[in-house]
Short mmCIF file of C-alpha atoms and ligand atoms in Angstrom, two decimals:
data_model
loop_
_atom_site.label_atom_id
_atom_site.label_comp_id
_atom_site.label_asym_id
_atom_site.label_seq_id
_atom_site.Cartn_x
_atom_site.Cartn_y
_atom_site.Cartn_z
CA UNK A 1216 -96.13 -177.76 -152.55
CA UNK A 1217 -98.47 -180.12 -154.36
CA UNK A 1218 -98.06 -183.00 -156.72
CA UNK A 1219 -99.89 -180.99 -159.34
CA UNK A 1220 -97.49 -178.07 -159.45
CA UNK A 1221 -98.02 -176.09 -162.64
CA UNK A 1222 -95.72 -176.85 -165.57
CA UNK A 1223 -96.18 -173.38 -167.07
CA UNK A 1224 -96.20 -169.89 -165.57
CA UNK A 1225 -99.59 -168.16 -165.67
CA UNK A 1226 -100.33 -166.28 -168.89
CA UNK A 1227 -100.24 -162.97 -166.98
CA UNK A 1228 -96.65 -163.71 -165.90
CA UNK A 1229 -95.62 -164.52 -169.47
CA UNK A 1230 -97.30 -161.38 -170.75
CA UNK A 1231 -95.36 -159.40 -168.16
CA UNK A 1232 -92.07 -161.03 -169.24
CA UNK A 1233 -92.77 -160.21 -172.88
CA UNK A 1234 -93.58 -156.61 -171.92
CA UNK A 1235 -90.38 -156.31 -169.91
CA UNK A 1236 -88.38 -157.84 -172.75
CA UNK A 1237 -89.79 -155.26 -175.15
CA UNK A 1238 -88.87 -152.39 -172.84
CA UNK A 1239 -85.38 -153.79 -172.26
CA UNK A 1240 -84.93 -154.22 -175.99
CA UNK A 1241 -85.81 -150.60 -176.57
CA UNK A 1242 -83.61 -149.32 -173.81
CA UNK A 1243 -80.69 -151.39 -175.11
CA UNK A 1244 -81.07 -149.52 -178.37
CA UNK A 1245 -82.15 -152.63 -180.30
CA UNK A 1246 -85.04 -152.78 -182.76
CA UNK A 1247 -85.95 -156.36 -181.97
CA UNK A 1248 -84.99 -159.54 -180.17
CA UNK A 1249 -85.05 -162.70 -182.25
CA UNK A 1250 -85.49 -165.80 -180.12
CA UNK A 1251 -85.34 -169.40 -181.43
CA UNK A 1252 -86.28 -172.53 -179.46
CA UNK A 1253 -84.43 -172.90 -176.14
CA UNK A 1254 -84.60 -171.60 -172.60
CA UNK A 1255 -85.08 -167.95 -173.64
CA UNK A 1256 -88.15 -168.82 -175.70
CA UNK A 1257 -89.51 -170.95 -172.88
CA UNK A 1258 -88.88 -168.12 -170.43
CA UNK A 1259 -90.70 -165.53 -172.59
CA UNK A 1260 -93.59 -167.62 -173.89
CA UNK A 1261 -93.79 -170.95 -172.03
CA UNK A 1262 -93.31 -172.68 -175.37
CA UNK A 1263 -90.88 -175.56 -174.97
CA UNK A 1264 -90.31 -175.96 -178.72
CA UNK A 1265 -87.93 -178.62 -180.03
CA UNK A 1266 -84.93 -177.04 -181.82
CA UNK A 1267 -85.26 -178.09 -185.48
CA UNK A 1268 -83.75 -177.08 -188.79
CA UNK A 1269 -87.11 -175.38 -189.70
CA UNK A 1270 -87.16 -171.84 -188.36
CA UNK A 1271 -89.30 -171.05 -185.32
CA UNK A 1272 -88.49 -167.47 -184.20
CA UNK A 1273 -90.14 -165.14 -181.71
CA UNK A 1274 -89.77 -161.52 -182.79
CA UNK A 1275 -89.98 -159.08 -179.84
CA UNK A 1276 -90.09 -155.67 -181.41
CA UNK A 1277 -89.08 -152.53 -179.52
CA UNK A 1278 -92.05 -150.82 -181.21
CA UNK A 1279 -95.09 -153.02 -181.84
CA UNK A 1280 -96.46 -156.29 -180.56
CA UNK A 1281 -94.43 -159.50 -180.43
CA UNK A 1282 -94.97 -162.03 -183.19
CA UNK A 1283 -93.93 -165.62 -183.47
CA UNK A 1284 -92.94 -167.18 -186.82
CA UNK A 1285 -93.54 -170.98 -186.86
CA UNK A 1286 -93.58 -173.70 -189.49
CA UNK A 1287 -97.17 -174.47 -190.47
CA UNK A 1288 -96.83 -178.05 -189.22
CA UNK A 1289 -95.70 -176.78 -185.78
CA UNK A 1290 -98.67 -174.45 -185.34
CA UNK A 1291 -100.79 -176.99 -183.40
CA UNK A 1292 -97.92 -177.61 -180.97
CA UNK A 1293 -97.41 -173.89 -180.56
CA UNK A 1294 -101.10 -173.35 -179.87
CA UNK A 1295 -101.11 -176.21 -177.36
CA UNK A 1296 -98.36 -174.41 -175.44
CA UNK A 1297 -99.02 -171.33 -173.27
CA UNK A 1298 -98.68 -169.32 -176.52
CA UNK A 1299 -102.34 -170.33 -177.17
CA UNK A 1300 -103.44 -168.27 -174.14
CA UNK A 1301 -101.08 -165.36 -174.72
CA UNK A 1302 -102.86 -163.85 -177.69
CA UNK A 1303 -99.50 -163.76 -179.43
CA UNK A 1304 -99.76 -163.29 -183.22
CA UNK A 1305 -98.60 -166.47 -185.02
CA UNK A 1306 -97.26 -166.22 -188.56
CA UNK A 1307 -96.90 -169.58 -190.28
CA UNK A 1308 -94.84 -170.56 -193.26
CA UNK A 1309 -95.16 -173.52 -195.64
CA UNK A 1310 -92.48 -175.93 -196.80
CA UNK A 1311 -91.60 -173.94 -199.89
CA UNK A 1312 -91.68 -170.48 -198.23
CA UNK A 1313 -88.63 -168.56 -197.04
CA UNK A 1314 -89.12 -168.05 -193.27
CA UNK A 1315 -86.04 -165.73 -193.10
CA UNK A 1316 -87.65 -163.38 -195.56
CA UNK A 1317 -90.75 -163.50 -193.45
CA UNK A 1318 -88.80 -162.41 -190.35
CA UNK A 1319 -87.06 -159.75 -192.41
CA UNK A 1320 -90.36 -158.37 -193.61
CA UNK A 1321 -91.24 -157.58 -190.00
CA UNK A 1322 -88.03 -155.57 -189.54
CA UNK A 1323 -87.62 -153.16 -192.44
CA UNK A 1324 -84.51 -151.06 -192.88
CA UNK A 1325 -81.25 -152.02 -191.26
CA UNK A 1326 -82.43 -153.25 -187.85
CA UNK A 1327 -80.26 -153.75 -184.85
CA UNK A 1328 -81.32 -157.23 -183.84
CA UNK A 1329 -80.50 -159.08 -180.64
CA UNK A 1330 -80.22 -162.79 -181.21
CA UNK A 1331 -80.67 -165.35 -178.49
CA UNK A 1332 -77.26 -166.57 -177.33
CA UNK A 1333 -77.91 -170.15 -178.31
CA UNK A 1334 -79.21 -169.54 -181.83
CA UNK A 1335 -77.73 -172.02 -184.35
CA UNK A 1336 -75.01 -170.48 -186.54
CA UNK A 1337 -77.00 -171.61 -189.61
CA UNK A 1338 -79.90 -169.45 -188.58
CA UNK A 1339 -77.70 -166.48 -187.56
CA UNK A 1340 -76.13 -166.49 -191.00
CA UNK A 1341 -79.38 -166.91 -192.92
CA UNK A 1342 -80.99 -164.05 -190.93
CA UNK A 1343 -77.97 -161.94 -191.77
CA UNK A 1344 -78.35 -162.73 -195.45
CA UNK A 1345 -82.06 -161.92 -195.35
CA UNK A 1346 -81.40 -158.53 -193.74
CA UNK A 1347 -78.48 -156.93 -195.54
CA UNK A 1348 -76.91 -154.16 -193.49
CA UNK A 1349 -78.58 -155.25 -190.24
CA UNK A 1350 -76.58 -155.37 -187.09
CA UNK A 1351 -76.61 -158.60 -185.11
CA UNK A 1352 -76.02 -158.38 -181.37
CA UNK A 1353 -76.13 -160.82 -178.45
CA UNK A 1354 -79.65 -160.88 -177.12
CA UNK A 1355 -78.33 -162.37 -173.90
CA UNK A 1356 -77.36 -158.98 -172.67
CA UNK A 1357 -81.08 -158.13 -172.55
CA UNK A 1358 -82.55 -161.55 -171.70
CA UNK A 1359 -79.92 -162.44 -169.10
CA UNK A 1360 -80.81 -159.31 -167.15
CA UNK A 1361 -84.48 -160.43 -167.07
CA UNK A 1362 -83.78 -164.04 -166.26
CA UNK A 1363 -81.24 -163.37 -163.54
CA UNK A 1364 -83.88 -162.26 -160.95
CA UNK A 1365 -86.28 -165.10 -160.21
CA UNK A 1366 -89.88 -164.35 -159.34
CA UNK A 1367 -91.43 -165.98 -156.24
CA UNK A 1368 -92.97 -168.69 -158.49
CA UNK A 1369 -89.57 -169.39 -160.00
CA UNK A 1370 -88.03 -169.63 -156.54
CA UNK A 1371 -90.72 -172.10 -155.62
CA UNK A 1372 -89.82 -174.11 -158.74
CA UNK A 1373 -86.19 -174.15 -157.69
CA UNK A 1374 -87.26 -175.36 -154.22
CA UNK A 1375 -89.17 -178.21 -155.81
CA UNK A 1376 -86.16 -179.10 -157.93
CA UNK A 1377 -83.90 -178.92 -154.85
CA UNK A 1378 -86.17 -181.17 -152.83
CA UNK A 1379 -86.34 -183.70 -155.73
CA UNK A 1380 -82.55 -183.98 -156.00
CA UNK A 1381 -82.27 -184.10 -152.18
CA UNK A 1382 -84.49 -187.22 -152.29
CA UNK A 1383 -82.06 -188.79 -154.78
CA UNK A 1384 -79.01 -188.01 -152.63
CA UNK A 1385 -80.86 -189.48 -149.63
CA UNK A 1386 -80.87 -192.84 -151.47
CA UNK A 1387 -77.28 -192.77 -152.77
CA UNK A 1388 -75.97 -194.81 -149.71
CA UNK A 1389 -78.18 -197.72 -150.90
CA UNK A 1390 -76.24 -197.97 -154.14
CA UNK A 1391 -72.66 -196.95 -153.27
CA UNK A 1392 -70.72 -200.08 -152.47
CA UNK A 1393 -67.13 -201.34 -152.81
CA UNK A 1394 -67.03 -203.75 -155.78
CA UNK A 1395 -69.60 -201.90 -157.93
CA UNK A 1396 -68.53 -199.72 -160.86
CA UNK A 1397 -69.17 -195.99 -161.12
CA UNK A 1398 -71.40 -196.77 -164.14
CA UNK A 1399 -73.59 -199.23 -162.16
CA UNK A 1400 -74.06 -196.72 -159.39
CA UNK A 1401 -74.71 -193.97 -161.95
CA UNK A 1402 -77.44 -196.00 -163.59
CA UNK A 1403 -79.28 -196.40 -160.26
CA UNK A 1404 -78.91 -192.66 -159.63
CA UNK A 1405 -80.20 -191.76 -163.12
CA UNK A 1406 -83.24 -193.94 -162.64
CA UNK A 1407 -83.90 -192.27 -159.30
CA UNK A 1408 -83.57 -188.75 -160.77
CA UNK A 1409 -86.51 -189.50 -163.00
CA UNK A 1410 -88.42 -191.48 -160.34
CA UNK A 1411 -88.18 -188.50 -157.96
CA UNK A 1412 -89.87 -186.11 -160.37
CA UNK A 1413 -87.47 -184.90 -163.01
CA UNK A 1414 -88.35 -185.35 -166.70
CA UNK A 1415 -84.72 -185.44 -167.78
CA UNK A 1416 -81.38 -186.53 -166.36
CA UNK A 1417 -78.89 -183.78 -167.16
CA UNK A 1418 -75.71 -185.21 -165.67
CA UNK A 1419 -74.51 -187.91 -163.29
CA UNK A 1420 -71.00 -187.64 -161.93
CA UNK A 1421 -69.70 -190.50 -159.79
CA UNK A 1422 -65.98 -189.80 -159.22
CA UNK A 1423 -64.43 -192.54 -157.11
CA UNK A 1424 -60.88 -192.38 -155.70
CA UNK A 1425 -58.55 -190.61 -158.19
CA UNK A 1426 -61.50 -189.89 -160.51
CA UNK A 1427 -62.85 -187.61 -157.78
CA UNK A 1428 -59.90 -185.33 -158.44
CA UNK A 1429 -61.24 -184.52 -161.91
CA UNK A 1430 -64.10 -182.02 -161.32
CA UNK A 1431 -66.07 -182.97 -164.47
CA UNK A 1432 -65.34 -186.67 -164.53
CA UNK A 1433 -68.68 -188.35 -165.35
CA UNK A 1434 -68.88 -192.16 -165.15
CA UNK A 1435 -66.45 -194.95 -165.88
CA UNK A 1436 -66.13 -198.72 -165.51
CA UNK A 1437 -63.76 -198.24 -162.58
CA UNK A 1438 -64.61 -200.53 -159.65
CA UNK A 1439 -65.09 -198.57 -156.42
CA UNK A 1440 -62.69 -199.70 -153.67
CA UNK A 1441 -63.06 -199.87 -149.94
CA UNK A 1442 -61.75 -196.73 -148.17
CA UNK A 1443 -62.36 -194.44 -151.20
CA UNK A 1444 -64.01 -191.08 -151.22
CA UNK A 1445 -66.66 -190.68 -153.99
CA UNK A 1446 -67.81 -187.33 -155.39
CA UNK A 1447 -71.51 -187.53 -156.55
CA UNK A 1448 -72.69 -184.47 -158.50
CA UNK A 1449 -76.14 -184.96 -160.07
CA UNK A 1450 -78.92 -182.95 -161.66
CA UNK A 1451 -81.96 -182.98 -163.86
CA UNK A 1452 -84.72 -180.91 -165.33
CA UNK A 1453 -88.18 -180.73 -163.77
CA UNK A 1454 -91.44 -180.73 -165.77
CA UNK A 1455 -91.63 -176.96 -165.49
CA UNK A 1456 -88.14 -176.62 -167.02
CA UNK A 1457 -86.25 -175.63 -163.81
CA UNK A 1458 -83.02 -177.51 -163.10
CA UNK A 1459 -81.48 -179.16 -160.05
CA UNK A 1460 -77.80 -179.55 -159.28
CA UNK A 1461 -76.34 -180.89 -156.00
CA UNK A 1462 -73.07 -182.42 -154.98
CA UNK A 1463 -72.24 -184.52 -151.93
CA UNK A 1464 -69.08 -186.41 -151.21
CA UNK A 1465 -69.32 -189.89 -149.75
CA UNK A 1466 -66.74 -192.34 -148.51
CA UNK A 1467 -67.02 -196.08 -148.96
CA UNK A 1468 -65.62 -197.09 -145.54
CA UNK A 1469 -63.15 -194.99 -143.61
CA UNK A 1470 -61.22 -192.57 -145.92
CA UNK A 1471 -57.50 -191.75 -145.59
CA UNK A 1472 -56.67 -189.32 -142.71
CA UNK A 1473 -55.49 -186.57 -145.13
CA UNK A 1474 -58.89 -186.67 -146.77
CA UNK A 1475 -60.79 -186.14 -143.51
CA UNK A 1476 -58.46 -183.18 -142.91
CA UNK A 1477 -59.21 -181.38 -146.16
CA UNK A 1478 -62.86 -182.30 -146.10
CA UNK A 1479 -63.21 -180.32 -142.88
CA UNK A 1480 -61.56 -177.33 -144.57
CA UNK A 1481 -63.86 -177.65 -147.57
CA UNK A 1482 -66.99 -177.85 -145.43
CA UNK A 1483 -65.93 -174.72 -143.51
CA UNK A 1484 -65.37 -172.93 -146.84
CA UNK A 1485 -68.72 -173.91 -148.34
CA UNK A 1486 -70.56 -172.85 -145.13
CA UNK A 1487 -68.66 -169.54 -145.05
CA UNK A 1488 -69.66 -168.78 -148.68
CA UNK A 1489 -73.30 -169.69 -148.08
CA UNK A 1490 -73.39 -167.45 -144.96
CA UNK A 1491 -71.84 -164.60 -146.95
CA UNK A 1492 -74.73 -164.49 -149.41
CA UNK A 1493 -76.95 -161.43 -149.07
CA UNK A 1494 -78.16 -158.53 -151.21
CA UNK A 1495 -75.53 -155.92 -151.97
CA UNK A 1496 -72.41 -158.12 -151.86
CA UNK A 1497 -70.56 -158.83 -155.05
CA UNK A 1498 -70.73 -162.22 -156.78
CA UNK A 1499 -66.93 -162.42 -156.60
CA UNK A 1500 -66.97 -161.86 -152.83
CA UNK A 1501 -68.92 -165.13 -152.45
CA UNK A 1502 -66.09 -166.83 -154.36
CA UNK A 1503 -63.53 -165.18 -152.03
CA UNK A 1504 -65.46 -166.24 -148.93
CA UNK A 1505 -64.97 -169.89 -149.94
CA UNK A 1506 -61.51 -169.52 -151.49
CA UNK A 1507 -59.94 -167.65 -148.59
CA UNK A 1508 -60.75 -170.50 -146.16
CA UNK A 1509 -59.21 -173.03 -148.55
CA UNK A 1510 -56.18 -170.93 -149.35
CA UNK A 1511 -55.50 -170.15 -145.70
CA UNK A 1512 -55.46 -173.88 -144.96
CA UNK A 1513 -52.89 -174.42 -147.69
CA UNK A 1514 -55.11 -176.05 -150.31
CA UNK A 1515 -55.59 -173.01 -152.59
CA UNK A 1516 -53.84 -174.54 -155.58
CA UNK A 1517 -56.19 -177.53 -155.45
CA UNK A 1518 -59.40 -175.50 -155.79
CA UNK A 1519 -59.28 -175.20 -159.56
CA UNK A 1520 -62.64 -173.78 -160.52
CA UNK A 1521 -65.02 -170.90 -159.78
CA UNK A 1522 -67.26 -171.25 -156.75
CA UNK A 1523 -70.57 -171.32 -158.61
CA UNK A 1524 -72.96 -170.58 -161.44
CA UNK A 1525 -76.48 -169.24 -161.74
CA UNK A 1526 -79.31 -171.76 -162.28
CA UNK A 1527 -82.89 -171.63 -163.49
CA UNK A 1528 -84.16 -172.85 -166.87
CA UNK A 1529 -80.54 -173.71 -167.59
CA UNK A 1530 -78.11 -175.45 -165.27
CA UNK A 1531 -75.47 -172.85 -166.04
CA UNK A 1532 -76.57 -169.23 -166.43
CA UNK A 1533 -75.90 -165.88 -164.85
CA UNK A 1534 -74.76 -164.88 -162.29
CA UNK A 1535 -71.38 -166.61 -162.24
CA UNK A 1536 -69.75 -166.70 -158.83
CA UNK A 1537 -66.20 -166.02 -159.95
CA UNK A 1538 -63.35 -163.62 -159.30
CA UNK A 1539 -63.87 -160.57 -161.55
CA UNK A 1540 -67.65 -160.60 -161.44
CA UNK A 1541 -68.43 -157.41 -159.55
CA UNK A 1542 -72.22 -157.66 -160.08
CA UNK A 1543 -74.09 -157.08 -156.84
CA UNK A 1544 -76.36 -159.85 -155.60
CA UNK A 1545 -80.03 -159.00 -155.46
CA UNK A 1546 -83.07 -160.80 -154.05
CA UNK A 1547 -84.18 -163.51 -156.45
CA UNK A 1548 -80.78 -164.38 -157.84
CA UNK A 1549 -80.16 -168.12 -157.71
CA UNK A 1550 -76.80 -169.88 -157.98
CA UNK A 1551 -74.67 -172.75 -156.81
CA UNK A 1552 -72.03 -172.57 -154.07
CA UNK A 1553 -69.74 -175.48 -154.82
CA UNK A 1554 -66.14 -175.24 -153.72
CA UNK A 1555 -63.97 -178.31 -154.22
CA UNK A 1556 -60.50 -179.57 -153.31
CA UNK A 1557 -58.83 -181.97 -155.80
CA UNK A 1558 -55.57 -183.78 -155.15
CA UNK A 1559 -54.48 -185.08 -158.57
CA UNK A 1560 -54.07 -188.85 -158.73
CA UNK A 1561 -55.42 -189.34 -155.21
CA UNK A 1562 -58.94 -188.11 -154.54
CA UNK A 1563 -61.19 -185.08 -154.39
CA UNK A 1564 -64.18 -183.56 -152.70
CA UNK A 1565 -66.86 -181.05 -153.57
CA UNK A 1566 -69.92 -179.80 -151.67
CA UNK A 1567 -72.63 -178.05 -153.71
CA UNK A 1568 -75.89 -176.40 -152.76
CA UNK A 1569 -78.17 -174.13 -154.77
CA UNK A 1570 -78.94 -170.86 -152.96
CA UNK A 1571 -81.44 -168.10 -153.64
CA UNK A 1572 -80.53 -164.65 -152.43
CA UNK A 1573 -83.35 -163.49 -150.16
CA UNK A 1574 -84.12 -160.06 -148.74
CA UNK A 1575 -81.53 -160.43 -145.98
CA UNK A 1576 -79.70 -163.77 -146.32
CA UNK A 1577 -79.27 -166.63 -148.81
CA UNK A 1578 -81.73 -169.53 -148.73
CA UNK A 1579 -80.42 -173.04 -149.53
CA UNK A 1580 -82.85 -175.04 -151.59
CA UNK A 1581 -80.76 -178.23 -151.02
CA UNK A 1582 -81.14 -179.30 -147.43
CA UNK A 1583 -79.18 -182.58 -147.23
CA UNK A 1584 -76.59 -182.64 -144.47
CA UNK A 1585 -73.19 -181.56 -145.74
CA UNK A 1586 -71.03 -183.73 -143.48
CA UNK A 1587 -69.00 -186.48 -145.10
CA UNK A 1588 -71.28 -189.48 -145.44
CA UNK A 1589 -69.56 -192.82 -144.67
CA UNK A 1590 -71.42 -195.67 -146.40
ZN1 ZN B 1156 -73.14 -179.87 -159.79
ZN1 ZN B 1157 -73.15 -176.84 -160.30
#
């Protein structure tokens, strides 16, 4: 690992992703994938375009070479991105042109078009109007299948993200004190997320005492009290676009005895789920591995969410580690394992690591100790 880790995948990797996207589009029976700015565009081209009202749209055709339609004023930015080295054809449009008609001209007839899952409704509807009779489908069925298996370079990017957020958690005891508010602690954490190498703070959860029993509580002006457990779930985006996400539970002074008791159950559940990860097991069985331990100890009704979510260029993506997801884990799949126990009105705890499924076992990219940290 070096300080000058690349922010973009090599052009050869991007060309390979585009080629695989084209094949997958064809085998899904689609004529084209239409991809507007967001993680799918970044995955396929390295272009981290800002989502704007003006249409930027990558057209991956099942037959023919991919083309990107960009506003004329965005062309320099597009060329400065890895697109400049990809040899991708760029079609520009001026302020008075109709970019939707331009996209439609590339796809004659009544195309079956896969749209990226995050495309703005405005663009979906204008594309539909420009291509009467076309069929619009979710492109995520094609793109999700590509993005779900990380390449060795992507795994390395997730390791860098994991190490960066580990460094932030290592410093949390400096800031967590009785008498400070969650918001004050959160501000210190947010500053550290950037200082430790992220370009963006995605979320900072500091759930003290009863707020820890709300899994997605963020920050409040509540003053942290002595003897309270505090759930700290934090994440950001690295310069290369890959995300971090890690939860540890701390206690400011000695916590109540009942808390120590269920924290031990939670830790055993999280470890059991991590140890269960390997190729060929279902995503839902990882959820069960955690949930069974918690249920057997009598806390089942207090574990109110799925065990995890995939992670990569987005904090939440496939595969979801949830009952009902019978997808088999494969090497390169990356996801969180984050069981929690939440006693309403009292306190809660969660332990979260990101794992990558390897050839034989799962690899944690977050390496901070998982024991309850008393500060
Ligand atoms: Zn998290
Ligand atoms: Zn998470």
